[in-house]
Short mmCIF file of C-alpha atoms and ligand atoms in Angstrom, two decimals:
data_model
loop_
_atom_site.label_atom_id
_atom_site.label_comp_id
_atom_site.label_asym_id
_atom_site.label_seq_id
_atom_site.Cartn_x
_atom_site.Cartn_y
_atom_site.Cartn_z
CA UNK A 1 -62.89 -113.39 42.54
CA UNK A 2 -66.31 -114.49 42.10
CA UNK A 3 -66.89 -118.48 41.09
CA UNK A 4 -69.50 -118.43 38.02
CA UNK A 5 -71.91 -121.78 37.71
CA UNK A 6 -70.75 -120.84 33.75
CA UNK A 7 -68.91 -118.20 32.29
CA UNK A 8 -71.31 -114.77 32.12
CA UNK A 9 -72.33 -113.46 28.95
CA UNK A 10 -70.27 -111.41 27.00
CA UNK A 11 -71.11 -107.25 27.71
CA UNK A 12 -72.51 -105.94 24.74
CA UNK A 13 -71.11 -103.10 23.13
CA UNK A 14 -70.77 -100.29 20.16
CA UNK A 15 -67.50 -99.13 18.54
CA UNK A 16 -66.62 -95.90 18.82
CA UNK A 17 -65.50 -93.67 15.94
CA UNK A 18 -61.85 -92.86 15.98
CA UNK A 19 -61.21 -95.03 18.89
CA UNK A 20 -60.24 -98.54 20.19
CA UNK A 21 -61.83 -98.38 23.31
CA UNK A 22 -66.05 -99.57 22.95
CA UNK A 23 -68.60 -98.42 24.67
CA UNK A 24 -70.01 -100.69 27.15
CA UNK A 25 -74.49 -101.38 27.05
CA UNK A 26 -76.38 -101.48 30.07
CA UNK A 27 -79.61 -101.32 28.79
CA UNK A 28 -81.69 -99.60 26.14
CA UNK A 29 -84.62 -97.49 27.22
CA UNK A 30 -86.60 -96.51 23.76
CA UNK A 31 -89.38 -93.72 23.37
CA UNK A 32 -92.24 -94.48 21.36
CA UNK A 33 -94.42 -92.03 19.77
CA UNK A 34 -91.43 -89.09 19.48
CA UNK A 35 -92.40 -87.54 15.85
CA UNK A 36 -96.28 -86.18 15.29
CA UNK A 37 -96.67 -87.78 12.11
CA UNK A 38 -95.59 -91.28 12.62
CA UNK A 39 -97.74 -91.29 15.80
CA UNK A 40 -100.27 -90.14 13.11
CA UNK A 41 -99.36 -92.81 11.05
CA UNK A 42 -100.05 -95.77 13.73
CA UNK A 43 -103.18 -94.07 14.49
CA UNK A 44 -102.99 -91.67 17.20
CA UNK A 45 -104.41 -88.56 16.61
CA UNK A 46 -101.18 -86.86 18.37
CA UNK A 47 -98.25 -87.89 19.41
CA UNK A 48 -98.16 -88.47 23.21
CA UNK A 49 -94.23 -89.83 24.14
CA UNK A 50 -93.42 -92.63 26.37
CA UNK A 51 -90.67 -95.42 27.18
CA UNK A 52 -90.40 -98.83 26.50
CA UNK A 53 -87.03 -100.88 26.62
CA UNK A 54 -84.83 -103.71 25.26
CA UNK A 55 -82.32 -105.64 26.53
CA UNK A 56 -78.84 -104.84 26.25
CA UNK A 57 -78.16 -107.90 24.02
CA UNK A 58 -80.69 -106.75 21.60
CA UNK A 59 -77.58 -104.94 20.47
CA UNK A 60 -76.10 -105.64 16.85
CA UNK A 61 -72.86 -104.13 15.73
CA UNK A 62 -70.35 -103.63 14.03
CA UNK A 63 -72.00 -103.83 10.75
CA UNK A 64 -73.50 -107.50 11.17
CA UNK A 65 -76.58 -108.17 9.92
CA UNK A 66 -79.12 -109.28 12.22
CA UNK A 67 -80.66 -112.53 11.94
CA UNK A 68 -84.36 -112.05 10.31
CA UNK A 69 -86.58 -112.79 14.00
CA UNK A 70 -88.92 -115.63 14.16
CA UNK A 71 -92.02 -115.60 14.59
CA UNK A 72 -93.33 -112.40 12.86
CA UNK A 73 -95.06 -111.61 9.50
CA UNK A 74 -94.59 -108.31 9.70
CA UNK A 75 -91.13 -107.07 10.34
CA UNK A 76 -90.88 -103.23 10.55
CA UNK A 77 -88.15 -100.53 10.64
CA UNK A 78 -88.00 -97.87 12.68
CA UNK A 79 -84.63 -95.53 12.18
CA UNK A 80 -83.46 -93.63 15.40
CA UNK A 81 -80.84 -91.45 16.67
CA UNK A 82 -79.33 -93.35 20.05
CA UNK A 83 -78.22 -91.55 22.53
CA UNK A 84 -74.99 -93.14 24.51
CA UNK A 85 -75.09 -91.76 28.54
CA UNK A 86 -71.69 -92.06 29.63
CA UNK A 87 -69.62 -92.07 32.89
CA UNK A 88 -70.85 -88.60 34.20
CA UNK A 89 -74.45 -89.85 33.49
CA UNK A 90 -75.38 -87.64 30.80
CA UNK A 91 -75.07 -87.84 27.01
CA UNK A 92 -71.73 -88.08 25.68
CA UNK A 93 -72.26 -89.93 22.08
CA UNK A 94 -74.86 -90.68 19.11
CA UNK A 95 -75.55 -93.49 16.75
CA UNK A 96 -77.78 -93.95 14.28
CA UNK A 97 -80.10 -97.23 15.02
CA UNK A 98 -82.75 -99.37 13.87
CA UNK A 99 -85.70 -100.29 16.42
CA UNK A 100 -86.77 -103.27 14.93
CA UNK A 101 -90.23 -104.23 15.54
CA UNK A 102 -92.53 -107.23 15.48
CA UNK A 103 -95.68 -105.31 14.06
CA UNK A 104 -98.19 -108.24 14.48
CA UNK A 105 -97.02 -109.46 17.76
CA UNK A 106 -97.28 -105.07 19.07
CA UNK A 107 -100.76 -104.74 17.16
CA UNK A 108 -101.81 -107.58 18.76
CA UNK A 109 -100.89 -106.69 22.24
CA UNK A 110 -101.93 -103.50 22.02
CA UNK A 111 -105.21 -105.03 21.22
CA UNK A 112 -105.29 -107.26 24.08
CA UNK A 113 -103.47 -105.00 26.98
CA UNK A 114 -100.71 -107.09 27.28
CA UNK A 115 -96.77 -106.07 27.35
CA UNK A 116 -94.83 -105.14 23.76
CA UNK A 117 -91.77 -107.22 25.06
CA UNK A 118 -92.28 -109.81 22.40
CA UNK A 119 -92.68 -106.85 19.79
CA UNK A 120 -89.95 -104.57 20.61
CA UNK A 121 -87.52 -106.22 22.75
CA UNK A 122 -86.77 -109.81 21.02
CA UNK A 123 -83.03 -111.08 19.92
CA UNK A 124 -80.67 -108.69 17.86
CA UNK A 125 -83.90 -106.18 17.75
CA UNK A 126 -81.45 -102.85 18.12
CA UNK A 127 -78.89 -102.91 14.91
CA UNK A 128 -76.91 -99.34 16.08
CA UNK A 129 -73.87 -97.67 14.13
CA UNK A 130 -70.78 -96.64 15.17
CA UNK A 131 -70.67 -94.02 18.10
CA UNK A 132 -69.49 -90.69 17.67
CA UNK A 133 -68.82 -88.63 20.89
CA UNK A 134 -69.42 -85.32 21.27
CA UNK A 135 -72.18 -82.60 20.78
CA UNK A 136 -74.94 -83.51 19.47
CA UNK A 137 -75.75 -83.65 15.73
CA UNK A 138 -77.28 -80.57 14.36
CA UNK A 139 -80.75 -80.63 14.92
CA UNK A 140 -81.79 -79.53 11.38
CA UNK A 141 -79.86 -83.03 10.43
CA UNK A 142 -81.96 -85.38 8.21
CA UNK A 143 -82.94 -88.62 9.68
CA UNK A 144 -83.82 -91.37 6.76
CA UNK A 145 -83.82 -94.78 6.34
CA UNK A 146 -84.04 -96.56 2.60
CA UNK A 147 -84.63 -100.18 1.61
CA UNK A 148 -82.91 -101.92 -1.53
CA UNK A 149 -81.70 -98.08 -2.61
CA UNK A 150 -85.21 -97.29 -1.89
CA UNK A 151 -85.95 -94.14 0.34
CA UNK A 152 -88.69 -94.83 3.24
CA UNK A 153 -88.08 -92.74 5.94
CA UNK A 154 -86.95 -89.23 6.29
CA UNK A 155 -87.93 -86.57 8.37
CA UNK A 156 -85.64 -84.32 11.23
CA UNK A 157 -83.92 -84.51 14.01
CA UNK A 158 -86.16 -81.62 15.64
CA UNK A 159 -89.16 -82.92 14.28
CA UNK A 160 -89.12 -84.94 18.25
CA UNK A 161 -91.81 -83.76 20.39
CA UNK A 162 -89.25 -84.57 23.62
CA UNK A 163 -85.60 -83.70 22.21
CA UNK A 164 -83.09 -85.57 23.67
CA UNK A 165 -82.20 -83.39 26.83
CA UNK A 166 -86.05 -83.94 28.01
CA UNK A 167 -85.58 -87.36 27.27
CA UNK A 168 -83.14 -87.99 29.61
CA UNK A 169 -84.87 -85.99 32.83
CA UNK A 170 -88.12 -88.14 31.83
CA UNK A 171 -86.11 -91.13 32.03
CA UNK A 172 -84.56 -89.97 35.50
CA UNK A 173 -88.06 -89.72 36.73
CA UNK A 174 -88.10 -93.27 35.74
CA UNK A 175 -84.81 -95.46 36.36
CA UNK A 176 -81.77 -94.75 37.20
CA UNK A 177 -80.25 -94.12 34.17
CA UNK A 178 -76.43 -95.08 34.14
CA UNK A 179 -73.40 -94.86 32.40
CA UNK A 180 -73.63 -97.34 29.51
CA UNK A 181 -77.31 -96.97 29.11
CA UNK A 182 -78.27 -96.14 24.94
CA UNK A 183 -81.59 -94.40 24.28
CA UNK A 184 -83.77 -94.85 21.05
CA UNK A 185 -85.22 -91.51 20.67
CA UNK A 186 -88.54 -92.54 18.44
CA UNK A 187 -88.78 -92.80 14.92
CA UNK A 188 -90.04 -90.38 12.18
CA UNK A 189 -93.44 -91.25 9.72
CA UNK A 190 -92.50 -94.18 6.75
CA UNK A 191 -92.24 -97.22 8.80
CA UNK A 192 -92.37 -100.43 6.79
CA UNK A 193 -92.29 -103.82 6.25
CA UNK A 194 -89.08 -105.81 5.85
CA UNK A 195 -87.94 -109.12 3.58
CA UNK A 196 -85.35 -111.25 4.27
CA UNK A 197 -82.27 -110.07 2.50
CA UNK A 198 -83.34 -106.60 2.20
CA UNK A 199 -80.63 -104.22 2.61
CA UNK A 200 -81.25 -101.48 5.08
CA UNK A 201 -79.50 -98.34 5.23
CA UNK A 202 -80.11 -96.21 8.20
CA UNK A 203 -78.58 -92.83 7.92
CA UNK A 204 -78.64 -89.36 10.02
CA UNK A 205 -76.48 -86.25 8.76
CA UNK A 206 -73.24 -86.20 10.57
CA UNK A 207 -73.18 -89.76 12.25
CA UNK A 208 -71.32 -93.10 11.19
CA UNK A 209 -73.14 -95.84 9.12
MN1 MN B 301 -89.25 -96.94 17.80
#
């Protein structure tokens, strides 16, 4: 048994619907630029798909409510349908999540060249539902995301310019991808800004709040 200098961090996790057992997080990989029209929308004349990341404790769950981030202005939502890989290394589960998003801090290192790590992948960045196993939701399923009752997002699930199946063998040209490893599949057009204390309800036909 292996003597820790302190005691390691707690493994972050999602429930799992119908079950006790959680699903353990790796890491998060997260495409950007997944739906034509929000690539439209933050100015790219088409939609050209590619991966960033987050760290596994970027995770929120279970319903909490993340803690607003410092050091923004412009806090942004981006609703997404996760993708859970589990122990055969494929995908065995979906959520519906929120890629939160530091729009200043990205604009201005897109501007400058540098990394989007301060954008994308800062504390309690990924609020994700509840996991539901299985096949994947029907691809004609509505993906929307409303603010204080307030719709903002909404587009569908096959709207993605990769689906979720060429996600994961572009990812495998990329990492190893693992069992516990989620992946944010890109958001559709509507992103916005976020308050403090607004309520934020992701949804996706089929899955768990
Ligand atoms: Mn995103």
């Amino acid at each position: 048994m292996t003597d820790w200098l302190f005691p390691p961090a707690p493994t972050a996790s999602l429930p799992i619907s119908g079950r006790g057992d959680r699903f353990p997080v790796r890491r998060i990989l997260c495409v950007g630029q997944n739906y034509a029209a929000h690539a439209r929308e933050m100015g790219n004349a088409r939609a050209d798909p590619f991966f960033f990341t987050k760290p596994a404790d970027a995770v929120v769950a279970d319903g909490t409510d993340p803690v607003f981030p410092t050091a923004t202005a412009n806090l942004h939502h981006e609703v997404e349908l996760v993708c859970a890989v589990g122990a055969e290394g494929t995908i065995v589960g979906w959520a519906v999540g929120c890629d939160l998003t530091r729009r200043d801090l990205q604009a201005a290192a897109k501007e400058k060249g540098r990394p989007w790590d301060a954008a994308k992948g800062f504390d309690q960045s990924a609020p994700c539902g509840v996991l539901t196993l299985g096949v994947l939701p029907d691809p004609a399923a509505v993906i929307a995301l409303a603010v204080n009752g307030e719709m903002r997002q909404s587009g569908r699930l096959d709207d993605m310019v990769w689906n979720p199946d060429e996600i994961l063998a572009k990812a495998r040209e990329l990492w190893a991808v693992l069992p516990g490893d989620l992946i944010f599949t890109g958001t559709p057009e509507g992103v916005g800004p976020l308050e403090p204390g607004d309520r934020v309800k992701a949804t996706i036909g089929g899955l768990q709040p």
